[in-house]
Amino acid sequence: MAEKQQVVIIGGGILGLAIAHYLQNSGEAQVWLFERGELGAGTTSQAAALLTRARSSDSAALMVHETHSTLRMLEQRFNLPFAQRSGCLHIASQAHEREQLLRYSQQAQQLDVGTQWLDSSDIQRLLPWLAITADSSALYYPDDGHADPYTLAQLYARSARAAGAQIIAHCAVSRLESQGGVFTGVHLASGEFIRADSVVLAAGPWSAALAYDYDIALAMAPVRSHYWITNNQPQVDARQPMAIIPSAKAYFRSEQSALLFGVRDSQCCVADPRALPHDIHSFHFAEDANGWLALEEHWHNLLALCPLLEQAQLAHYLSGVSSYTPDGKPLLGRLEQHSNAFVATGCSGAGIAFSGGIGRLLSEQILGKPTFVAAEEFSPARFATLQPPADPMSAEFRQHCARARSGKSTG
């Protein structure tokens, strides 16, 4: 029997745990995962967690498709159904938006994902609180939805542990041991050394600062993602589908009887990765700390689109950190500077939806197997010739990453 590859994963958020799930269940790896805090309690827990299948590329759609398949398997295995599969409407009111919906429809057909075309009366029936024009149409994904990200992270962890993975919380990695362009292992804060055949950096927005210590410049920046939740509204029902409306740069979903909504604002709130505290929930961006400027920018359009906001109370405002790249696609795969080092980060607000696909892709890459998607699309090396250079410590480059969020149109 071949000896198992020993893989050390740094970071116990949803990506690190998904990778641990796939690797350990392959039977070909022994996983050691270290998380300095609680599992899944960092930026994972801040996500709106939209599990939308419509994506800008076929490879991205495959990643989300894998997540849906794995989520169903985990729900059945642990007898814990928790995903809210209420569906999702992608609403178009302009010609170029309808063309994009047609591409999404073709993408869905290739994956055997059911969709339906809806007219404005169908949309109004499903979402009575939405005010749309008579010429609006939508592509409806009945099986899309959202899921509690913390619960999904815990299920990845349970699966990996059941297969024999060593997943250790409240255990910080103090430094990596490097010899001849190879990471040979990690030193823990306790002083213990853990040998590694491969090392995976999956530390979310902290990955950039960690990698920089080893002369690795990850093309990503910590960018603000945020959303609001109203008080309970009689027109809102948990069974109603989500809505993504590119023309308004907005999305909506129910939160039981309240309405959760977010906007792609132009504020470009971004941070120096070295300034992020261990407790991400104590962090606030210096610009527009309470989100009022972002809300003011879109408030007129939001009221026209969703009139109930005029009388609803905004009960909650949640601001979190997402790791954005210049093209809005994640950084996944082997690092050129160290032959046995891999990275999984920079998901640009899609980490929950991509998690299963990322777990599978990284597992295949680490074990030297053919990949189920075109991995080059997500390669960390794709920004090698970028101008300005990909330097996460450069304020100019970080603004470049922040603009990717402003232009985002998918879930």
Tab-separated table of C-alpha atoms in Angstrom:
chain	number	residue	atom	x	y	z
A	1	MET	CA	0.000	0.000	0.000
A	2	ALA	CA	1.379	3.409	-1.004
A	3	GLU	CA	2.236	5.747	1.844
A	4	LYS	CA	-0.254	8.548	2.306
A	5	GLN	CA	0.828	12.083	1.484
A	6	GLN	CA	0.961	14.264	4.583
A	7	VAL	CA	-0.815	17.565	3.914
A	8	VAL	CA	-0.846	20.519	6.292
A	9	ILE	CA	-3.676	23.016	5.816
A	10	ILE	CA	-3.366	26.435	7.418
A	11	GLY	CA	-6.812	27.873	8.072
A	12	GLY	CA	-10.032	26.349	9.377
A	13	GLY	CA	-12.552	28.389	7.458
A	14	ILE	CA	-14.888	26.837	4.920
A	15	LEU	CA	-12.205	26.445	2.227
A	16	GLY	CA	-9.621	24.752	4.429
A	17	LEU	CA	-12.286	22.417	5.827
A	18	ALA	CA	-13.666	21.588	2.371
A	19	ILE	CA	-10.160	20.706	1.171
A	20	ALA	CA	-9.649	18.553	4.269
A	21	HIS	CA	-12.945	16.745	3.547
A	22	TYR	CA	-11.963	15.864	-0.012
A	23	LEU	CA	-8.341	15.003	0.699
A	24	GLN	CA	-8.948	12.803	3.725
A	25	ASN	CA	-11.843	10.965	2.077
A	26	SER	CA	-9.660	10.233	-0.963
A	27	GLY	CA	-7.772	7.667	1.117
A	28	GLU	CA	-4.493	8.980	-0.281
A	29	ALA	CA	-3.687	11.766	2.180
A	30	GLN	CA	-3.283	12.350	5.878
A	31	VAL	CA	-4.514	15.840	6.676
A	32	TRP	CA	-3.391	18.089	9.505
A	33	LEU	CA	-5.435	21.299	9.665
A	34	PHE	CA	-4.604	24.114	12.063
A	35	GLU	CA	-6.896	27.009	12.927
A	36	ARG	CA	-5.850	29.641	15.452
A	37	GLY	CA	-9.448	30.390	16.446
A	38	GLU	CA	-12.763	28.554	16.201
A	39	LEU	CA	-13.491	26.520	13.072
A	40	GLY	CA	-15.626	28.466	10.604
A	41	ALA	CA	-15.918	31.477	12.905
A	42	GLY	CA	-13.870	33.994	10.885
A	43	THR	CA	-14.922	35.502	7.557
A	44	THR	CA	-16.862	32.312	6.750
A	45	SER	CA	-19.464	33.254	9.357
A	46	GLN	CA	-19.933	36.744	7.858
A	47	ALA	CA	-21.128	35.559	4.447
A	48	ALA	CA	-24.604	35.989	2.986
A	49	ALA	CA	-23.977	32.498	1.526
A	50	LEU	CA	-25.922	32.654	-1.746
A	51	LEU	CA	-25.669	29.275	-3.502
A	52	THR	CA	-26.353	30.548	-7.018
A	53	ARG	CA	-25.424	28.452	-10.037
A	54	ALA	CA	-25.414	31.157	-12.735
A	55	ARG	CA	-21.762	32.078	-13.201
A	56	SER	CA	-19.544	34.064	-15.559
A	57	SER	CA	-17.735	30.956	-16.845
A	58	ASP	CA	-18.447	27.271	-17.301
A	59	SER	CA	-15.624	26.343	-14.910
A	60	ALA	CA	-17.107	28.572	-12.204
A	61	ALA	CA	-20.538	27.001	-12.764
A	62	LEU	CA	-18.987	23.543	-12.363
A	63	MET	CA	-17.453	24.614	-9.059
A	64	VAL	CA	-20.848	25.638	-7.666
A	65	HIS	CA	-22.470	22.506	-9.102
A	66	GLU	CA	-19.974	20.413	-7.127
A	67	THR	CA	-20.835	22.315	-3.950
A	68	HIS	CA	-24.545	21.592	-4.389
A	69	SER	CA	-23.829	17.872	-4.903
A	70	THR	CA	-21.563	17.678	-1.854
A	71	LEU	CA	-23.951	19.688	0.312
A	72	ARG	CA	-26.764	17.216	-0.420
A	73	MET	CA	-24.466	14.307	0.362
A	74	LEU	CA	-23.449	15.834	3.699
A	75	GLU	CA	-27.070	16.603	4.623
A	76	GLN	CA	-28.036	12.981	3.995
A	77	ARG	CA	-24.962	11.492	5.639
A	78	PHE	CA	-25.380	13.430	8.873
A	79	ASN	CA	-29.190	13.613	8.701
A	80	LEU	CA	-29.056	17.387	8.960
A	81	PRO	CA	-30.994	19.160	6.200
A	82	PHE	CA	-30.195	22.840	6.611
A	83	ALA	CA	-29.949	24.468	3.171
A	84	GLN	CA	-32.822	26.795	2.239
A	85	ARG	CA	-33.595	25.805	-1.374
A	86	SER	CA	-36.146	28.464	-2.205
A	87	GLY	CA	-34.824	29.157	-5.694
A	88	CYS	CA	-33.299	32.220	-7.326
A	89	LEU	CA	-34.498	34.684	-9.957
A	90	HIS	CA	-31.984	36.428	-12.212
A	91	ILE	CA	-33.994	39.404	-13.425
A	92	ALA	CA	-33.329	41.275	-16.668
A	93	SER	CA	-34.848	44.480	-17.969
A	94	GLN	CA	-32.308	45.366	-20.655
A	95	ALA	CA	-31.259	43.638	-23.886
A	96	HIS	CA	-27.702	42.853	-22.802
A	97	GLU	CA	-29.008	41.393	-19.532
A	98	ARG	CA	-31.364	39.086	-21.458
A	99	GLU	CA	-28.435	37.936	-23.578
A	100	GLN	CA	-26.575	37.072	-20.389
A	101	LEU	CA	-29.571	35.110	-19.120
A	102	LEU	CA	-29.583	33.130	-22.362
A	103	ARG	CA	-25.942	32.204	-21.756
A	104	TYR	CA	-26.824	31.163	-18.211
A	105	SER	CA	-29.643	29.009	-19.572
A	106	GLN	CA	-27.273	27.242	-21.960
A	107	GLN	CA	-24.802	26.765	-19.127
A	108	ALA	CA	-27.500	25.206	-16.962
A	109	GLN	CA	-28.546	22.822	-19.750
A	110	GLN	CA	-24.982	21.555	-20.039
A	111	LEU	CA	-25.031	20.686	-16.322
A	112	ASP	CA	-28.561	19.256	-16.455
A	113	VAL	CA	-29.748	21.953	-14.045
A	114	GLY	CA	-33.414	22.800	-14.330
A	115	THR	CA	-34.389	26.405	-15.079
A	116	GLN	CA	-37.564	28.223	-16.107
A	117	TRP	CA	-38.187	31.428	-18.033
A	118	LEU	CA	-40.566	33.830	-16.265
A	119	ASP	CA	-42.304	36.990	-17.403
A	120	SER	CA	-43.083	40.030	-15.263
A	121	SER	CA	-46.382	38.630	-13.982
A	122	ASP	CA	-44.625	35.433	-12.836
A	123	ILE	CA	-41.974	37.490	-11.055
A	124	GLN	CA	-44.615	39.631	-9.342
A	125	ARG	CA	-46.493	36.533	-8.172
A	126	LEU	CA	-43.346	35.034	-6.593
A	127	LEU	CA	-42.034	38.312	-5.158
A	128	PRO	CA	-45.014	40.606	-4.469
A	129	TRP	CA	-42.828	43.177	-2.720
A	130	LEU	CA	-40.752	43.772	-5.861
A	131	ALA	CA	-41.725	46.567	-8.286
A	132	ILE	CA	-40.516	45.685	-11.781
A	133	THR	CA	-41.228	46.990	-15.269
A	134	ALA	CA	-43.671	45.155	-17.541
A	135	ASP	CA	-40.892	44.194	-19.950
A	136	SER	CA	-38.818	42.467	-17.259
A	137	SER	CA	-38.080	38.758	-17.517
A	138	ALA	CA	-36.222	36.290	-15.366
A	139	LEU	CA	-34.387	33.010	-15.454
A	140	TYR	CA	-35.534	30.958	-12.471
A	141	TYR	CA	-33.337	28.329	-10.799
A	142	PRO	CA	-35.799	26.428	-8.546
A	143	ASP	CA	-33.086	24.507	-6.677
A	144	ASP	CA	-30.805	27.427	-5.848
A	145	GLY	CA	-30.831	28.859	-2.359
A	146	HIS	CA	-28.665	29.743	0.590
A	147	ALA	CA	-27.186	27.916	3.552
A	148	ASP	CA	-25.799	28.782	6.940
A	149	PRO	CA	-22.056	28.934	6.232
A	150	TYR	CA	-21.010	28.008	9.761
A	151	THR	CA	-23.077	24.810	9.648
A	152	LEU	CA	-21.667	23.839	6.252
A	153	ALA	CA	-18.126	24.392	7.544
A	154	GLN	CA	-18.832	22.143	10.535
A	155	LEU	CA	-20.141	19.365	8.265
A	156	TYR	CA	-16.972	19.483	6.161
A	157	ALA	CA	-15.013	19.195	9.422
A	158	ARG	CA	-17.120	16.261	10.702
A	159	SER	CA	-16.643	14.381	7.451
A	160	ALA	CA	-12.886	14.950	7.411
A	161	ARG	CA	-12.500	13.943	11.053
A	162	ALA	CA	-14.580	10.810	10.557
A	163	ALA	CA	-12.146	9.773	7.823
A	164	GLY	CA	-9.138	10.366	10.112
A	165	ALA	CA	-8.115	13.981	9.550
A	166	GLN	CA	-6.430	15.814	12.419
A	167	ILE	CA	-8.330	19.091	12.654
A	168	ILE	CA	-7.092	21.245	15.498
A	169	ALA	CA	-8.679	24.533	16.538
A	170	HIS	CA	-7.087	27.184	18.763
A	171	CYS	CA	-3.683	26.170	17.438
A	172	ALA	CA	-1.671	28.781	15.546
A	173	VAL	CA	1.078	28.147	13.012
A	174	SER	CA	3.995	30.407	13.947
A	175	ARG	CA	6.117	29.850	10.839
A	176	LEU	CA	6.768	27.592	7.875
A	177	GLU	CA	10.009	25.667	7.441
A	178	SER	CA	11.484	26.105	3.968
A	179	GLN	CA	14.428	24.312	2.376
A	180	GLY	CA	15.443	24.589	-1.267
A	181	GLY	CA	12.147	25.984	-2.504
A	182	VAL	CA	10.085	23.414	-0.592
A	183	PHE	CA	8.069	23.811	2.597
A	184	THR	CA	9.086	20.851	4.728
A	185	GLY	CA	6.622	21.516	7.533
A	186	VAL	CA	5.205	24.012	9.970
A	187	HIS	CA	6.153	25.174	13.454
A	188	LEU	CA	3.247	25.609	15.838
A	189	ALA	CA	3.003	28.285	18.500
A	190	SER	CA	3.386	25.491	21.044
A	191	GLY	CA	6.872	24.752	19.654
A	192	GLU	CA	5.876	21.500	17.961
A	193	PHE	CA	7.007	20.805	14.385
A	194	ILE	CA	4.678	19.032	11.934
A	195	ARG	CA	6.249	17.546	8.823
A	196	ALA	CA	4.509	18.164	5.505
A	197	ASP	CA	4.714	16.781	1.987
A	198	SER	CA	2.395	19.589	0.881
A	199	VAL	CA	1.216	22.799	2.514
A	200	VAL	CA	-2.039	24.618	1.737
A	201	LEU	CA	-2.557	28.288	2.558
A	202	ALA	CA	-6.297	28.647	3.171
A	203	ALA	CA	-6.272	31.442	5.741
A	204	GLY	CA	-8.777	33.735	4.037
A	205	PRO	CA	-7.790	37.423	3.964
A	206	TRP	CA	-4.845	36.666	6.271
A	207	SER	CA	-3.273	34.534	3.517
A	208	ALA	CA	-1.747	37.578	1.825
A	209	ALA	CA	0.258	38.684	4.875
A	210	LEU	CA	1.285	35.092	5.656
A	211	ALA	CA	2.508	34.463	2.109
A	212	TYR	CA	4.292	37.827	1.953
A	213	ASP	CA	6.611	36.693	4.744
A	214	TYR	CA	7.933	34.098	2.283
A	215	ASP	CA	8.249	36.482	-0.702
A	216	ILE	CA	4.955	35.346	-2.208
A	217	ALA	CA	2.723	38.174	-3.455
A	218	LEU	CA	-0.859	36.937	-3.649
A	219	ALA	CA	-2.970	39.027	-6.024
A	220	MET	CA	-5.786	39.818	-3.607
A	221	ALA	CA	-6.978	42.391	-1.100
A	222	PRO	CA	-9.404	42.505	1.869
A	223	VAL	CA	-12.502	44.297	0.548
A	224	ARG	CA	-15.713	45.147	2.342
A	225	SER	CA	-18.811	43.073	1.660
A	226	HIS	CA	-21.973	44.066	3.459
A	227	TYR	CA	-25.705	43.678	3.618
A	228	TRP	CA	-28.741	44.892	5.527
A	229	ILE	CA	-31.671	43.040	7.111
A	230	THR	CA	-35.051	44.673	7.723
A	231	ASN	CA	-37.463	43.966	10.538
A	232	ASN	CA	-40.159	41.349	9.855
A	233	GLN	CA	-42.424	42.231	6.931
A	234	PRO	CA	-45.832	40.646	6.218
A	235	GLN	CA	-45.077	40.384	2.488
A	236	VAL	CA	-41.821	38.467	3.015
A	237	ASP	CA	-41.834	34.695	3.351
A	238	ALA	CA	-38.939	32.276	3.852
A	239	ARG	CA	-40.196	30.208	0.901
A	240	GLN	CA	-39.772	33.082	-1.553
A	241	PRO	CA	-36.879	32.849	-4.031
A	242	MET	CA	-33.836	35.075	-3.956
A	243	ALA	CA	-33.539	37.813	-6.575
A	244	ILE	CA	-30.418	39.069	-8.324
A	245	ILE	CA	-30.915	42.260	-10.311
A	246	PRO	CA	-27.776	43.342	-12.222
A	247	SER	CA	-29.232	46.636	-13.453
A	248	ALA	CA	-29.682	47.750	-9.838
A	249	LYS	CA	-26.440	46.111	-8.651
A	250	ALA	CA	-28.562	44.559	-5.917
A	251	TYR	CA	-29.688	41.231	-4.560
A	252	PHE	CA	-32.483	40.247	-2.172
A	253	ARG	CA	-33.336	37.156	-0.166
A	254	SER	CA	-35.649	36.375	2.707
A	255	GLU	CA	-34.307	35.937	6.216
A	256	GLN	CA	-37.344	34.144	7.601
A	257	SER	CA	-39.912	36.993	7.557
A	258	ALA	CA	-37.327	39.738	7.179
A	259	LEU	CA	-35.711	40.934	3.967
A	260	LEU	CA	-31.960	40.725	3.479
A	261	PHE	CA	-30.463	42.856	0.694
A	262	GLY	CA	-27.063	43.916	-0.539
A	263	VAL	CA	-25.673	46.326	-3.124
A	264	ARG	CA	-22.500	46.530	-5.196
A	265	ASP	CA	-21.539	50.064	-4.220
A	266	SER	CA	-18.694	52.179	-5.561
A	267	GLN	CA	-17.150	53.006	-2.161
A	268	CYS	CA	-14.217	50.578	-2.680
A	269	CYS	CA	-13.588	50.053	1.018
A	270	VAL	CA	-10.354	48.092	1.239
A	271	ALA	CA	-7.798	47.362	3.961
A	272	ASP	CA	-4.123	46.628	4.348
A	273	PRO	CA	-3.960	42.852	5.020
A	274	ARG	CA	-1.392	43.500	7.763
A	275	ALA	CA	-4.006	45.531	9.655
A	276	LEU	CA	-6.490	42.684	10.046
A	277	PRO	CA	-6.874	41.547	13.670
A	278	HIS	CA	-7.145	37.910	14.728
A	279	ASP	CA	-10.763	38.585	15.712
A	280	ILE	CA	-12.200	39.718	12.396
A	281	HIS	CA	-15.508	40.643	14.043
A	282	SER	CA	-13.779	43.513	15.813
A	283	PHE	CA	-12.559	45.007	12.533
A	284	HIS	CA	-14.174	47.998	10.840
A	285	PHE	CA	-13.138	49.613	7.581
A	286	ALA	CA	-11.934	53.176	7.960
A	287	GLU	CA	-14.166	54.458	5.144
A	288	ASP	CA	-17.953	54.503	5.515
A	289	ALA	CA	-17.786	52.375	8.670
A	290	ASN	CA	-21.574	52.036	9.016
A	291	GLY	CA	-22.416	51.645	5.330
A	292	TRP	CA	-24.458	54.840	5.105
A	293	LEU	CA	-22.656	56.201	2.037
A	294	ALA	CA	-23.192	52.938	0.182
A	295	LEU	CA	-26.859	52.903	1.114
A	296	GLU	CA	-27.318	56.549	0.154
A	297	GLU	CA	-25.736	55.879	-3.253
A	298	HIS	CA	-28.367	53.251	-4.096
A	299	TRP	CA	-31.311	54.265	-1.903
A	300	HIS	CA	-33.405	55.958	-4.614
A	301	ASN	CA	-33.112	52.947	-6.945
A	302	LEU	CA	-33.714	50.509	-4.081
A	303	LEU	CA	-36.961	52.273	-3.117
A	304	ALA	CA	-38.170	52.246	-6.717
A	305	LEU	CA	-37.397	48.540	-6.947
A	306	CYS	CA	-38.565	47.518	-3.481
A	307	PRO	CA	-41.112	50.009	-2.077
A	308	LEU	CA	-41.510	48.192	1.237
A	309	LEU	CA	-38.066	49.518	2.208
A	310	GLU	CA	-39.637	52.968	2.618
A	311	GLN	CA	-41.633	51.883	5.682
A	312	ALA	CA	-39.428	48.977	6.850
A	313	GLN	CA	-36.932	49.414	9.647
A	314	LEU	CA	-33.330	48.420	9.006
A	315	ALA	CA	-32.853	46.066	11.945
A	316	HIS	CA	-29.325	44.865	11.190
A	317	TYR	CA	-26.265	45.930	9.233
A	318	LEU	CA	-23.565	43.306	8.703
A	319	SER	CA	-20.181	44.252	7.315
A	320	GLY	CA	-17.537	41.627	6.611
A	321	VAL	CA	-14.255	41.059	4.824
A	322	SER	CA	-14.067	39.341	1.446
A	323	SER	CA	-10.816	38.607	-0.387
A	324	TYR	CA	-11.050	40.053	-3.900
A	325	THR	CA	-8.741	39.551	-6.871
A	326	PRO	CA	-8.489	41.927	-9.857
A	327	ASP	CA	-10.669	39.696	-12.044
A	328	GLY	CA	-13.056	38.547	-9.292
A	329	LYS	CA	-11.968	34.899	-9.556
A	330	PRO	CA	-10.295	32.898	-6.768
A	331	LEU	CA	-6.619	32.045	-6.404
A	332	LEU	CA	-6.435	28.255	-6.489
A	333	GLY	CA	-3.554	25.895	-7.040
A	334	ARG	CA	0.181	25.464	-6.823
A	335	LEU	CA	2.460	28.403	-6.033
A	336	GLU	CA	5.373	28.819	-8.412
A	337	GLN	CA	7.776	29.904	-5.657
A	338	HIS	CA	7.438	26.638	-3.695
A	339	SER	CA	6.830	23.405	-5.553
A	340	ASN	CA	4.791	21.761	-2.786
A	341	ALA	CA	2.774	24.806	-1.690
A	342	PHE	CA	-0.826	25.452	-2.709
A	343	VAL	CA	-3.231	28.304	-2.093
A	344	ALA	CA	-7.013	28.534	-1.810
A	345	THR	CA	-8.219	32.079	-1.243
A	346	GLY	CA	-9.371	35.239	-3.036
A	347	CYS	CA	-12.896	33.946	-3.653
A	348	SER	CA	-14.302	37.436	-4.222
A	349	GLY	CA	-17.508	36.877	-2.286
A	350	ALA	CA	-18.187	33.387	-3.704
A	351	GLY	CA	-16.326	31.242	-1.182
A	352	ILE	CA	-19.378	29.454	0.233
A	353	ALA	CA	-20.833	28.655	-3.189
A	354	PHE	CA	-17.419	27.561	-4.517
A	355	SER	CA	-16.356	25.602	-1.431
A	356	GLY	CA	-17.136	22.096	-2.659
A	357	GLY	CA	-15.574	22.762	-6.044
A	358	ILE	CA	-12.487	24.241	-4.408
A	359	GLY	CA	-12.155	21.264	-2.105
A	360	ARG	CA	-12.299	18.850	-5.022
A	361	LEU	CA	-9.983	20.891	-7.275
A	362	LEU	CA	-7.271	21.354	-4.631
A	363	SER	CA	-7.484	17.677	-3.675
A	364	GLU	CA	-6.979	16.672	-7.305
A	365	GLN	CA	-4.064	19.075	-7.742
A	366	ILE	CA	-2.300	18.015	-4.546
A	367	LEU	CA	-2.681	14.321	-5.367
A	368	GLY	CA	-1.554	14.842	-8.964
A	369	LYS	CA	-4.842	13.795	-10.564
A	370	PRO	CA	-6.660	15.202	-13.608
A	371	THR	CA	-8.794	18.172	-12.562
A	372	PHE	CA	-12.551	18.314	-13.135
A	373	VAL	CA	-12.373	21.959	-14.279
A	374	ALA	CA	-9.912	24.010	-16.322
A	375	ALA	CA	-7.639	24.929	-13.418
A	376	GLU	CA	-5.727	27.576	-15.401
A	377	GLU	CA	-8.657	29.964	-15.013
A	378	PHE	CA	-7.963	30.148	-11.276
A	379	SER	CA	-4.164	29.811	-11.293
A	380	PRO	CA	-2.344	32.132	-8.854
A	381	ALA	CA	0.214	32.761	-11.613
A	382	ARG	CA	-2.261	34.410	-13.998
A	383	PHE	CA	-1.407	37.896	-12.730
A	384	ALA	CA	2.353	37.604	-13.329
A	385	THR	CA	2.365	40.394	-15.951
A	386	LEU	CA	-0.307	42.575	-14.371
A	387	GLN	CA	0.218	46.351	-14.215
A	388	PRO	CA	0.330	47.716	-11.619
A	389	PRO	CA	2.178	44.665	-10.264
A	390	ALA	CA	0.218	42.304	-8.031
A	391	ASP	CA	1.414	43.500	-4.635
A	392	PRO	CA	-1.094	43.120	-1.785
A	393	MET	CA	0.889	45.642	0.259
A	394	SER	CA	0.419	48.338	-2.410
A	395	ALA	CA	-2.501	50.709	-1.843
A	396	GLU	CA	-2.832	51.215	-5.614
A	397	PHE	CA	-3.112	47.480	-6.244
A	398	ARG	CA	-5.625	47.021	-3.444
A	399	GLN	CA	-7.892	49.630	-5.040
A	400	HIS	CA	-7.624	47.634	-8.272
A	401	CYS	CA	-8.987	44.598	-6.413
A	402	ALA	CA	-11.746	46.618	-4.742
A	403	ARG	CA	-13.075	47.753	-8.120
A	404	ALA	CA	-13.722	44.099	-8.991
A	405	ARG	CA	-16.445	44.026	-6.341
A	406	SER	CA	-18.111	47.169	-7.669
A	407	GLY	CA	-18.446	45.537	-11.098
A	408	LYS	CA	-19.717	42.172	-9.861
A	409	SER	CA	-23.082	41.052	-11.270
A	410	THR	CA	-23.454	37.394	-10.190
A	411	GLY	CA	-24.230	35.951	-6.750
